[in-house]
Amino acid sequence: MARLVDAFKRLVIGRALPSEGLQETLLSKRLALPIFASDPLSSVAYATQEILLVLTVGGVAFLYLTTWVAVAVVTLMAVVVLSYRQVVYAYPSGGGSYEVVATNLGPSAGLVVAASLMVDYVMTVAVSVASGVDNIISAVPAANEYRTGMAVGFVAILAAVNLRGVRESGRAFAAPTYLFVAGVLIMCATGLFRWLLGDAPVAESAAYGVTPKPGDEHLAGLALLMLGLRAFSSGCTALTGVEAISNGVPAFRKPKSRNAATTMSVMGLIAVLMFAGITALALISDVHITEDTCRLTGIPGDCHTTPQRTVIAQLAAAIFGGPHSVGFFYIQTATALVLVLAANTAFNGFPLLASILAQHRYLPRQLHTRGDRLAFSNGIIALAVVAAGLLWAYHASVTSLIHLYILGVFTSFTLSQTGMVRHWNRELRAETDPTVRRRHHTARAINGVGAVVTGLVLVVVLITKFTQGAYLAVIAAVLLWVTMRGIRRHYDSAAEEMAVTDPVEESILPPRVHAIVLVSKVHKPTLRALAYAKASHPDSLEALTVVVDRDEADEIRARWEEYGIEVPLTMLDSPYRELTRPVVGHVRALHNARPRDLISVVIPEYVVGHWWENVLHNQSALWLKSRLLFTPGVMVISVPWQLKSSTHGPSVIARAPGAARRGEPANVAPPHHDPAGVPGPKEH
């Protein structure tokens, strides 16, 4: 079984890499772009659609607001990219928004950012994969009934690829990202060129009417403003994942900060061009799309079962010659791939952030450990499990999931830019060079504008999305914040409790050591345990067994005298056939009588080579050991007795990669231990 598990692991994630190979996993800008920027680049595939879905609540009357909303989103994208370029230069260690805020605004504010980002990384995976599945269904409508299964399967594939390491995932995901970017830019250029020639593309939904929602036909004044703000907040999904590059600066080749800043600029430029092009073409081709398909009039088939094609699918069909053209299937394939792979931004950002938080003792230490392929495997697996659960719970519906989205992003945007303003204020107080001071003033102005703008967007998002589901994201972030504070308190308390205050006092030997060997029957494991106990030279030694069956107890006594064992044998009566309580009671009585003495409880154990052999042996001593560990002044010592299967069975393998980290012995698979020293009836 161990050999099969290891073979499967090697097949999925590849051979283990030594720690010295970490330098070889660093990324060039060419690979870093698809790894860290696939989320914001792919978000353009549905950002325009989210704007239109909001504005069509009033039919087609408010679609004229699309242009203004798009201009606002593009402006915000430029501000955020410029702001985060300052972050990668000022904080190149990879903490990103969390490090900026924790350093400049305090640990509690830093945890707010960390909790918000972790929630948003989960949502990035869920929304990206669900949107990718939507585009597959646009090309193959019959796949609609398999939506949830496909989404969960894609998450599993993404996790497996990322477990192979950052560089491996970059190679796997680079081609689809670049194919998507090239396809969308060609589609936009072709569509706009046709429009300039007077042959504007026409979407298949242009002929459909849109029935307004009751009560939303004649919005004006504040209601119209709120509609525009809702559309803007939905369009801001185009900004998700922008901060991932600032979290991943250590993964870049040197000069790290400059390469990260360049990658961020390229990402921002490409995202703006694609978003602007898709939005312009959606208006030119007269795309109509609604949250409820039945609000479209003239749509063929049953509106309850007929899925709408996505905006990008309608544009591809209109520009390249219909839904059966090569260009249409190219765009749909590339879009579906990049949307699914966009989740890779979160699969890189989440484990890195979790690792830093674990290093700072806000999350379990296991999240700071690198796996066999030098990736943060535990963080990758945790993200995959939570995201897959969300997709299953929400049936992989983008419309349902999108309301939980982007709140965390703008929380981190706002606080990190505010923290950067404080950072530049501190730098200006210490700097005297006029040239450097001018640069600092410029950087502070950029971050100040970013803080104000993203803060306003955060308020808009809260107002417009809170009651539609964003409150769940807020609750999740708050619970995560409280949990991380609790974990830090535990680690701090444990460290304080274990800290050495008086080396002399705490190194004093116990006055006496009393050893107890637990006996289930008189056999080789018991004799070995007795020999070990004698070799440790305790001040006193006794053997202990619990009398559950009088005949077996008499046999133990007879063997004891026959073999001439000179260790005193204590027999504890147990009329109710309990094993644990009599032993623990005896040990505690000894401790209470001499509280300064050390009591050493020695338990002989079988070591078996097959998992199924454990089922055949009594496991009662496991509970006994766990109870004894909670008894003050008691040491519990296991003395192994290896059965033949543990050294000659099929589980004997070469030292597995990662075995040294797990503490496994060379040339032997992880053995199964079975306590053989339960002081009572055992199998023969």
mmCIF file with all atom_site columns, C-alpha atoms in Angstrom, residues 60-133:
data_model
loop_
_atom_site.group_PDB
_atom_site.id
_atom_site.type_symbol
_atom_site.label_atom_id
_atom_site.label_alt_id
_atom_site.label_comp_id
_atom_site.label_asym_id
_atom_site.label_entity_id
_atom_site.label_seq_id
_atom_site.pdbx_PDB_ins_code
_atom_site.Cartn_x
_atom_site.Cartn_y
_atom_site.Cartn_z
_atom_site.occupancy
_atom_site.B_iso_or_equiv
_atom_site.pdbx_formal_charge
_atom_site.auth_seq_id
_atom_site.auth_comp_id
_atom_site.auth_asym_id
_atom_site.auth_atom_id
_atom_site.pdbx_PDB_model_num
ATOM 1  C CA . VAL A 1 60  ? -32.230 48.676 -22.674 1.00 0.00 ? 60  VAL A CA 1
ATOM 2  C CA . ALA A 1 61  ? -32.955 52.185 -21.411 1.00 0.00 ? 61  ALA A CA 1
ATOM 3  C CA . PHE A 1 62  ? -29.856 52.417 -19.197 1.00 0.00 ? 62  PHE A CA 1
ATOM 4  C CA . LEU A 1 63  ? -27.272 50.727 -21.402 1.00 0.00 ? 63  LEU A CA 1
ATOM 5  C CA . TYR A 1 64  ? -25.896 54.173 -22.284 1.00 0.00 ? 64  TYR A CA 1
ATOM 6  C CA . LEU A 1 65  ? -24.301 54.173 -18.815 1.00 0.00 ? 65  LEU A CA 1
ATOM 7  C CA . THR A 1 66  ? -22.007 51.329 -19.895 1.00 0.00 ? 66  THR A CA 1
ATOM 8  C CA . THR A 1 67  ? -19.466 53.703 -21.447 1.00 0.00 ? 67  THR A CA 1
ATOM 9  C CA . TRP A 1 68  ? -19.164 55.826 -18.319 1.00 0.00 ? 68  TRP A CA 1
ATOM 10 C CA . VAL A 1 69  ? -18.921 52.812 -16.062 1.00 0.00 ? 69  VAL A CA 1
ATOM 11 C CA . ALA A 1 70  ? -16.180 51.343 -18.281 1.00 0.00 ? 70  ALA A CA 1
ATOM 12 C CA . VAL A 1 71  ? -14.207 54.620 -18.209 1.00 0.00 ? 71  VAL A CA 1
ATOM 13 C CA . ALA A 1 72  ? -14.412 54.621 -14.405 1.00 0.00 ? 72  ALA A CA 1
ATOM 14 C CA . VAL A 1 73  ? -13.169 51.000 -14.234 1.00 0.00 ? 73  VAL A CA 1
ATOM 15 C CA . VAL A 1 74  ? -10.251 51.731 -16.594 1.00 0.00 ? 74  VAL A CA 1
ATOM 16 C CA . THR A 1 75  ? -9.262  54.785 -14.558 1.00 0.00 ? 75  THR A CA 1
ATOM 17 C CA . LEU A 1 76  ? -9.387  52.773 -11.359 1.00 0.00 ? 76  LEU A CA 1
ATOM 18 C CA . MET A 1 77  ? -7.277  50.023 -12.931 1.00 0.00 ? 77  MET A CA 1
ATOM 19 C CA . ALA A 1 78  ? -4.590  52.564 -13.844 1.00 0.00 ? 78  ALA A CA 1
ATOM 20 C CA . VAL A 1 79  ? -4.568  54.041 -10.329 1.00 0.00 ? 79  VAL A CA 1
ATOM 21 C CA . VAL A 1 80  ? -4.319  50.631 -8.656  1.00 0.00 ? 80  VAL A CA 1
ATOM 22 C CA . VAL A 1 81  ? -1.512  49.405 -10.936 1.00 0.00 ? 81  VAL A CA 1
ATOM 23 C CA . LEU A 1 82  ? 0.520   52.574 -10.350 1.00 0.00 ? 82  LEU A CA 1
ATOM 24 C CA . SER A 1 83  ? -0.066  52.267 -6.612  1.00 0.00 ? 83  SER A CA 1
ATOM 25 C CA . TYR A 1 84  ? 1.045   48.650 -6.419  1.00 0.00 ? 84  TYR A CA 1
ATOM 26 C CA . ARG A 1 85  ? 4.192   49.408 -8.405  1.00 0.00 ? 85  ARG A CA 1
ATOM 27 C CA . GLN A 1 86  ? 5.216   51.446 -5.354  1.00 0.00 ? 86  GLN A CA 1
ATOM 28 C CA . VAL A 1 87  ? 4.506   48.449 -3.110  1.00 0.00 ? 87  VAL A CA 1
ATOM 29 C CA . VAL A 1 88  ? 6.785   46.007 -4.969  1.00 0.00 ? 88  VAL A CA 1
ATOM 30 C CA . TYR A 1 89  ? 9.694   48.451 -4.692  1.00 0.00 ? 89  TYR A CA 1
ATOM 31 C CA . ALA A 1 90  ? 9.104   49.381 -1.047  1.00 0.00 ? 90  ALA A CA 1
ATOM 32 C CA . TYR A 1 91  ? 8.293   45.852 0.217   1.00 0.00 ? 91  TYR A CA 1
ATOM 33 C CA . PRO A 1 92  ? 10.039  43.257 -1.977  1.00 0.00 ? 92  PRO A CA 1
ATOM 34 C CA . SER A 1 93  ? 9.866   40.450 0.608   1.00 0.00 ? 93  SER A CA 1
ATOM 35 C CA . GLY A 1 94  ? 6.529   39.205 -0.763  1.00 0.00 ? 94  GLY A CA 1
ATOM 36 C CA . GLY A 1 95  ? 4.098   40.149 1.997   1.00 0.00 ? 95  GLY A CA 1
ATOM 37 C CA . GLY A 1 96  ? 2.284   42.521 -0.337  1.00 0.00 ? 96  GLY A CA 1
ATOM 38 C CA . SER A 1 97  ? -0.699  44.281 1.171   1.00 0.00 ? 97  SER A CA 1
ATOM 39 C CA . TYR A 1 98  ? -0.458  42.310 4.416   1.00 0.00 ? 98  TYR A CA 1
ATOM 40 C CA . GLU A 1 99  ? 3.135   43.351 5.095   1.00 0.00 ? 99  GLU A CA 1
ATOM 41 C CA . VAL A 1 100 ? 2.469   46.975 4.136   1.00 0.00 ? 100 VAL A CA 1
ATOM 42 C CA . VAL A 1 101 ? -0.524  47.282 6.445   1.00 0.00 ? 101 VAL A CA 1
ATOM 43 C CA . ALA A 1 102 ? 0.932   45.275 9.340   1.00 0.00 ? 102 ALA A CA 1
ATOM 44 C CA . THR A 1 103 ? 4.114   47.373 9.270   1.00 0.00 ? 103 THR A CA 1
ATOM 45 C CA . ASN A 1 104 ? 2.484   50.772 8.947   1.00 0.00 ? 104 ASN A CA 1
ATOM 46 C CA . LEU A 1 105 ? -1.000  50.434 10.457  1.00 0.00 ? 105 LEU A CA 1
ATOM 47 C CA . GLY A 1 106 ? -0.438  47.695 13.029  1.00 0.00 ? 106 GLY A CA 1
ATOM 48 C CA . PRO A 1 107 ? -0.898  43.903 13.313  1.00 0.00 ? 107 PRO A CA 1
ATOM 49 C CA . SER A 1 108 ? -4.693  44.023 13.737  1.00 0.00 ? 108 SER A CA 1
ATOM 50 C CA . ALA A 1 109 ? -5.148  46.014 10.529  1.00 0.00 ? 109 ALA A CA 1
ATOM 51 C CA . GLY A 1 110 ? -2.717  43.656 8.811   1.00 0.00 ? 110 GLY A CA 1
ATOM 52 C CA . LEU A 1 111 ? -4.876  40.713 9.821   1.00 0.00 ? 111 LEU A CA 1
ATOM 53 C CA . VAL A 1 112 ? -7.941  42.465 8.378   1.00 0.00 ? 112 VAL A CA 1
ATOM 54 C CA . VAL A 1 113 ? -6.152  42.590 5.028   1.00 0.00 ? 113 VAL A CA 1
ATOM 55 C CA . ALA A 1 114 ? -4.919  39.008 5.339   1.00 0.00 ? 114 ALA A CA 1
ATOM 56 C CA . ALA A 1 115 ? -8.386  37.663 6.176   1.00 0.00 ? 115 ALA A CA 1
ATOM 57 C CA . SER A 1 116 ? -9.984  39.669 3.352   1.00 0.00 ? 116 SER A CA 1
ATOM 58 C CA . LEU A 1 117 ? -7.420  38.494 0.810   1.00 0.00 ? 117 LEU A CA 1
ATOM 59 C CA . MET A 1 118 ? -7.690  34.851 1.830   1.00 0.00 ? 118 MET A CA 1
ATOM 60 C CA . VAL A 1 119 ? -11.472 34.952 1.436   1.00 0.00 ? 119 VAL A CA 1
ATOM 61 C CA . ASP A 1 120 ? -11.062 36.654 -1.917  1.00 0.00 ? 120 ASP A CA 1
ATOM 62 C CA . TYR A 1 121 ? -8.488  34.113 -3.107  1.00 0.00 ? 121 TYR A CA 1
ATOM 63 C CA . VAL A 1 122 ? -11.027 31.374 -2.424  1.00 0.00 ? 122 VAL A CA 1
ATOM 64 C CA . MET A 1 123 ? -13.637 33.345 -4.355  1.00 0.00 ? 123 MET A CA 1
ATOM 65 C CA . THR A 1 124 ? -11.174 33.877 -7.213  1.00 0.00 ? 124 THR A CA 1
ATOM 66 C CA . VAL A 1 125 ? -10.873 30.137 -7.680  1.00 0.00 ? 125 VAL A CA 1
ATOM 67 C CA . ALA A 1 126 ? -14.629 29.574 -7.431  1.00 0.00 ? 126 ALA A CA 1
ATOM 68 C CA . VAL A 1 127 ? -15.671 32.433 -9.748  1.00 0.00 ? 127 VAL A CA 1
ATOM 69 C CA . SER A 1 128 ? -12.929 31.857 -12.326 1.00 0.00 ? 128 SER A CA 1
ATOM 70 C CA . VAL A 1 129 ? -13.639 28.148 -12.630 1.00 0.00 ? 129 VAL A CA 1
ATOM 71 C CA . ALA A 1 130 ? -17.421 28.682 -12.710 1.00 0.00 ? 130 ALA A CA 1
ATOM 72 C CA . SER A 1 131 ? -17.019 31.322 -15.420 1.00 0.00 ? 131 SER A CA 1
ATOM 73 C CA . GLY A 1 132 ? -14.779 29.001 -17.422 1.00 0.00 ? 132 GLY A CA 1
ATOM 74 C CA . VAL A 1 133 ? -17.426 26.296 -17.209 1.00 0.00 ? 133 VAL A CA 1
#
